[in-house]
Short mmCIF file of C-alpha atoms in Angstrom, two decimals:
data_model
loop_
_atom_site.label_atom_id
_atom_site.label_comp_id
_atom_site.label_asym_id
_atom_site.label_seq_id
_atom_site.Cartn_x
_atom_site.Cartn_y
_atom_site.Cartn_z
CA UNK A 11 -13.75 -84.14 72.11
CA UNK A 12 -16.08 -83.38 75.14
CA UNK A 13 -15.85 -85.34 78.32
CA UNK A 14 -17.32 -85.20 81.50
CA UNK A 15 -13.62 -85.82 82.79
CA UNK A 16 -12.13 -82.88 84.17
CA UNK A 17 -8.41 -82.84 83.51
CA UNK A 18 -6.01 -81.18 85.53
CA UNK A 19 -2.69 -80.73 83.38
CA UNK A 20 -2.86 -80.03 80.07
CA UNK A 21 -2.73 -82.74 77.38
CA UNK A 22 0.32 -81.20 75.77
CA UNK A 23 2.97 -78.84 77.47
CA UNK A 24 4.08 -77.51 74.27
CA UNK A 25 4.39 -73.76 73.79
CA UNK A 26 2.37 -70.92 72.04
CA UNK A 27 4.02 -70.78 68.51
CA UNK A 28 5.30 -67.10 67.64
CA UNK A 29 2.22 -66.81 64.51
CA UNK A 30 -0.26 -66.93 67.01
CA UNK A 31 1.20 -63.01 68.53
CA UNK A 32 2.67 -61.71 65.18
CA UNK A 33 -0.48 -59.82 62.65
CA UNK A 34 -1.16 -61.76 59.78
CA UNK A 35 0.62 -60.76 57.07
CA UNK A 36 -2.34 -62.40 54.65
CA UNK A 37 -5.04 -60.34 57.02
CA UNK A 38 -2.32 -57.16 55.97
CA UNK A 39 -2.95 -58.07 51.72
CA UNK A 40 -6.65 -58.95 51.99
CA UNK A 41 -7.30 -55.36 53.41
CA UNK A 42 -4.69 -53.51 51.54
CA UNK A 43 -6.66 -54.72 48.47
CA UNK A 44 -9.69 -53.85 49.79
CA UNK A 45 -8.59 -50.29 50.71
CA UNK A 46 -7.53 -50.01 47.04
CA UNK A 47 -10.07 -50.82 45.40
CA UNK A 48 -12.35 -48.32 48.05
CA UNK A 49 -9.78 -45.32 46.83
CA UNK A 50 -9.95 -45.96 42.91
CA UNK A 51 -14.29 -46.30 43.15
CA UNK A 52 -14.29 -50.15 42.17
CA UNK A 53 -16.12 -50.48 46.02
CA UNK A 54 -18.17 -48.20 46.81
CA UNK A 55 -19.05 -47.73 51.27
CA UNK A 56 -22.25 -48.09 52.12
CA UNK A 57 -24.79 -44.94 51.97
CA UNK A 58 -28.53 -44.22 53.00
CA UNK A 59 -30.85 -43.54 50.33
CA UNK A 60 -31.79 -40.09 51.33
CA UNK A 61 -28.18 -39.21 51.35
CA UNK A 62 -27.75 -40.62 47.42
CA UNK A 63 -30.79 -38.65 46.41
CA UNK A 64 -28.86 -35.63 48.36
CA UNK A 65 -25.50 -36.45 46.23
CA UNK A 66 -27.44 -36.78 43.26
CA UNK A 67 -29.19 -33.20 43.07
CA UNK A 68 -25.94 -31.55 44.15
CA UNK A 69 -24.18 -33.05 41.46
CA UNK A 70 -26.51 -32.05 38.56
CA UNK A 71 -26.79 -28.58 40.14
CA UNK A 72 -22.75 -27.81 40.14
CA UNK A 73 -21.76 -25.14 38.72
CA UNK A 74 -18.05 -24.69 37.01
CA UNK A 75 -15.92 -21.78 36.46
CA UNK A 76 -14.72 -21.15 33.00
CA UNK A 77 -11.55 -19.06 34.18
CA UNK A 78 -10.60 -20.63 36.87
CA UNK A 79 -7.24 -21.70 34.83
CA UNK A 80 -6.83 -18.76 33.23
CA UNK A 81 -3.69 -17.18 34.00
CA UNK A 82 -3.38 -13.08 34.86
CA UNK A 83 -1.70 -11.31 31.85
CA UNK A 84 -1.03 -7.59 32.02
CA UNK A 85 -2.11 -4.69 30.42
CA UNK A 86 -1.84 -3.97 27.31
CA UNK A 87 0.94 -1.12 25.84
CA UNK A 88 -2.82 0.27 23.87
CA UNK A 89 -4.92 -0.29 26.75
CA UNK A 90 -6.36 3.46 27.80
CA UNK A 91 -7.95 2.99 30.96
CA UNK A 92 -11.67 4.74 30.77
CA UNK A 93 -12.20 7.98 32.74
CA UNK A 94 -12.75 8.26 36.16
CA UNK A 95 -15.82 9.41 37.99
CA UNK A 96 -16.55 12.16 39.76
CA UNK A 97 -16.58 12.01 43.35
CA UNK A 98 -20.58 12.11 44.70
CA UNK A 99 -21.88 15.75 46.19
CA UNK A 100 -24.58 15.78 49.18
CA UNK A 101 -27.42 14.98 47.47
CA UNK A 102 -26.01 11.40 46.49
CA UNK A 103 -26.31 10.78 49.76
CA UNK A 104 -29.10 8.14 51.01
CA UNK A 105 -29.96 11.16 53.57
CA UNK A 106 -29.31 14.11 52.43
CA UNK A 107 -29.58 17.70 53.96
CA UNK A 108 -33.55 19.05 53.47
CA UNK A 109 -32.21 21.88 51.02
CA UNK A 110 -30.78 19.33 49.01
CA UNK A 111 -33.88 17.96 48.08
CA UNK A 112 -36.42 18.36 45.39
CA UNK A 113 -39.79 20.34 45.86
CA UNK A 114 -43.00 18.67 44.59
CA UNK A 115 -43.12 21.54 41.81
CA UNK A 116 -39.31 20.81 40.58
CA UNK A 117 -39.80 17.41 40.39
CA UNK A 118 -42.59 17.79 38.32
CA UNK A 119 -40.84 20.20 35.44
CA UNK A 120 -37.57 17.68 36.59
CA UNK A 121 -40.18 14.87 34.56
CA UNK A 122 -41.30 17.05 32.07
CA UNK A 123 -37.93 17.36 30.93
CA UNK A 124 -36.36 15.41 28.26
CA UNK A 125 -33.31 13.45 29.71
CA UNK A 126 -30.31 15.51 27.70
CA UNK A 127 -32.02 18.47 28.95
CA UNK A 128 -31.78 17.71 32.71
CA UNK A 129 -28.89 19.04 34.81
CA UNK A 130 -28.85 15.90 36.42
CA UNK A 131 -29.87 12.33 35.55
CA UNK A 132 -30.80 11.87 39.10
CA UNK A 133 -33.29 13.45 41.42
CA UNK A 134 -31.96 13.22 45.02
CA UNK A 135 -33.96 11.09 47.99
CA UNK A 136 -34.64 10.81 51.38
CA UNK A 137 -34.50 7.31 52.77
CA UNK A 138 -34.43 5.93 56.88
CA UNK A 139 -31.17 4.37 56.43
CA UNK A 140 -28.77 2.44 53.85
CA UNK A 141 -30.71 -1.05 53.81
CA UNK A 142 -33.84 0.32 52.26
CA UNK A 143 -31.87 2.02 49.40
CA UNK A 144 -33.07 0.63 46.61
CA UNK A 145 -30.70 -0.68 43.39
CA UNK A 146 -29.63 2.12 41.21
CA UNK A 147 -31.49 1.84 37.89
CA UNK A 148 -28.59 3.88 36.01
CA UNK A 149 -25.81 2.04 36.54
CA UNK A 150 -25.34 0.29 33.38
CA UNK A 151 -26.19 3.37 31.54
CA UNK A 152 -23.66 5.65 32.89
CA UNK A 153 -21.03 2.29 32.29
CA UNK A 154 -22.25 2.71 28.79
CA UNK A 155 -21.92 6.42 28.47
CA UNK A 156 -17.97 6.12 30.52
CA UNK A 157 -17.51 4.36 27.27
CA UNK A 158 -18.70 6.34 25.20
CA UNK A 159 -16.44 9.16 25.85
CA UNK A 160 -13.34 7.05 26.13
CA UNK A 161 -14.24 6.23 22.22
CA UNK A 162 -14.39 10.16 21.92
CA UNK A 163 -11.29 10.95 22.74
CA UNK A 164 -9.42 8.32 20.66
CA UNK A 165 -11.79 9.76 18.04
CA UNK A 166 -10.53 13.40 18.65
CA UNK A 167 -6.68 12.28 19.10
CA UNK A 168 -7.40 10.60 16.03
CA UNK A 169 -8.74 13.91 14.35
CA UNK A 170 -6.07 16.23 15.87
CA UNK A 171 -3.49 13.74 14.50
CA UNK A 172 -5.25 13.59 10.95
CA UNK A 173 -5.13 17.15 10.75
CA UNK A 174 -1.52 17.58 11.52
CA UNK A 175 -0.28 14.89 8.94
CA UNK A 176 -2.57 16.73 6.65
CA UNK A 177 -0.66 20.41 7.38
CA UNK A 178 2.21 18.67 7.32
CA UNK A 179 1.86 16.99 4.09
CA UNK A 180 0.55 20.57 2.86
CA UNK A 181 4.05 22.63 3.63
CA UNK A 182 6.24 18.66 2.63
CA UNK A 183 4.04 19.62 -0.81
CA UNK A 184 4.85 22.83 -1.04
CA UNK A 185 9.10 22.23 -0.02
CA UNK A 186 9.19 19.64 -3.12
CA UNK A 187 8.01 22.01 -4.89
CA UNK A 188 10.61 24.53 -4.35
CA UNK A 189 12.71 22.07 -4.12
CA UNK A 190 11.76 21.05 -7.65
CA UNK A 191 12.07 24.42 -9.16
CA UNK A 192 15.62 25.08 -7.29
CA UNK A 193 16.96 21.74 -9.49
CA UNK A 194 15.83 23.52 -12.61
CA UNK A 195 17.32 27.15 -11.57
CA UNK A 196 14.37 28.74 -13.14
CA UNK A 197 12.97 30.11 -9.97
CA UNK A 198 11.84 33.68 -10.27
CA UNK A 199 14.22 35.28 -7.47
CA UNK A 200 17.45 33.28 -8.37
CA UNK A 201 17.23 34.64 -12.48
CA UNK A 202 18.70 38.75 -12.19
CA UNK A 203 17.49 40.85 -14.66
CA UNK A 204 19.20 41.85 -18.03
CA UNK A 205 20.51 45.08 -15.92
CA UNK A 206 21.47 44.45 -13.40
CA UNK A 207 23.75 41.34 -14.84
CA UNK A 208 25.13 44.03 -17.51
CA UNK A 209 25.82 46.22 -14.92
CA UNK A 210 27.94 43.15 -12.71
CA UNK A 211 29.94 42.29 -15.98
CA UNK A 212 30.75 45.64 -16.58
CA UNK A 213 29.07 45.72 -19.96
CA UNK A 214 26.63 48.03 -20.00
CA UNK A 215 27.02 51.35 -18.24
CA UNK A 216 24.39 53.30 -15.69
CA UNK A 217 23.53 55.70 -18.46
CA UNK A 218 22.70 53.32 -20.64
CA UNK A 219 19.05 52.43 -21.75
CA UNK A 220 18.11 49.34 -19.29
CA UNK A 221 15.30 47.89 -21.89
CA UNK A 222 17.27 47.95 -24.50
CA UNK A 223 19.74 45.58 -22.20
CA UNK A 224 22.05 42.58 -24.25
CA UNK A 225 20.68 39.15 -24.63
CA UNK A 226 21.85 36.40 -23.36
CA UNK A 227 20.84 32.27 -22.93
CA UNK A 228 20.60 29.72 -20.42
CA UNK A 229 23.94 26.75 -20.76
CA UNK A 230 23.30 23.76 -18.82
CA UNK A 231 27.58 21.97 -17.39
CA UNK A 232 27.54 18.31 -18.28
CA UNK A 233 27.55 18.87 -14.36
CA UNK A 234 24.25 19.73 -13.91
CA UNK A 235 25.39 23.93 -13.01
CA UNK A 236 23.28 26.89 -14.97
CA UNK A 237 25.61 29.90 -16.42
CA UNK A 238 24.91 33.34 -18.48
CA UNK A 239 26.03 33.71 -20.92
CA UNK A 240 25.59 37.55 -23.01
CA UNK A 241 26.53 38.06 -26.76
CA UNK A 242 29.13 40.78 -26.97
CA UNK A 243 28.53 44.40 -26.98
CA UNK A 244 29.99 46.90 -28.85
CA UNK A 245 32.18 49.78 -27.44
#
């Protein structure tokens, strides 16, 4: 209460309690609860309207990298890299020497030619600085043709292999036919003439007529062997 009488001494000499000098646990729990709600997004801090509008616009224009979670993979063993492009020459410089620049007549002649008949697919040009050089319009076409060269290379390899396989098959077929003939025992090289067989066996003399040689027959054994049996010749 208030009084007009000013007291010189305190009414109570009790010491200050300890709780007045120790942080409050109840307040700490309330602060922790608020912090947790802010982290979870249940309580949003105050933001001006301009900042809110700017964040909404940025959210609408957000771009995502669709390959962000893709793991790098090694090249496949069947991968054939595209052939390397030749190094650029002096005429491909943005400031080439004067002797590499075409004249007006050469430009007109180059424009009249068909793209397949042109020696070069580009026309050298001169620029004052590198920042004035425009974009190269034939870049996509060159990369496409480079891929076509790669496919042609694969096709040529396939044709060579097909030809080789065809030749190999032809050789194999001829060998098989010869082997079959050998198995039958009817090869002309292996069957001797009547006169030669008779001379080897001693059944006819050299003076006898070879045309009228002894008759014979071919006999096949049970094991697949072939032998010749001749008729007896009277001495």
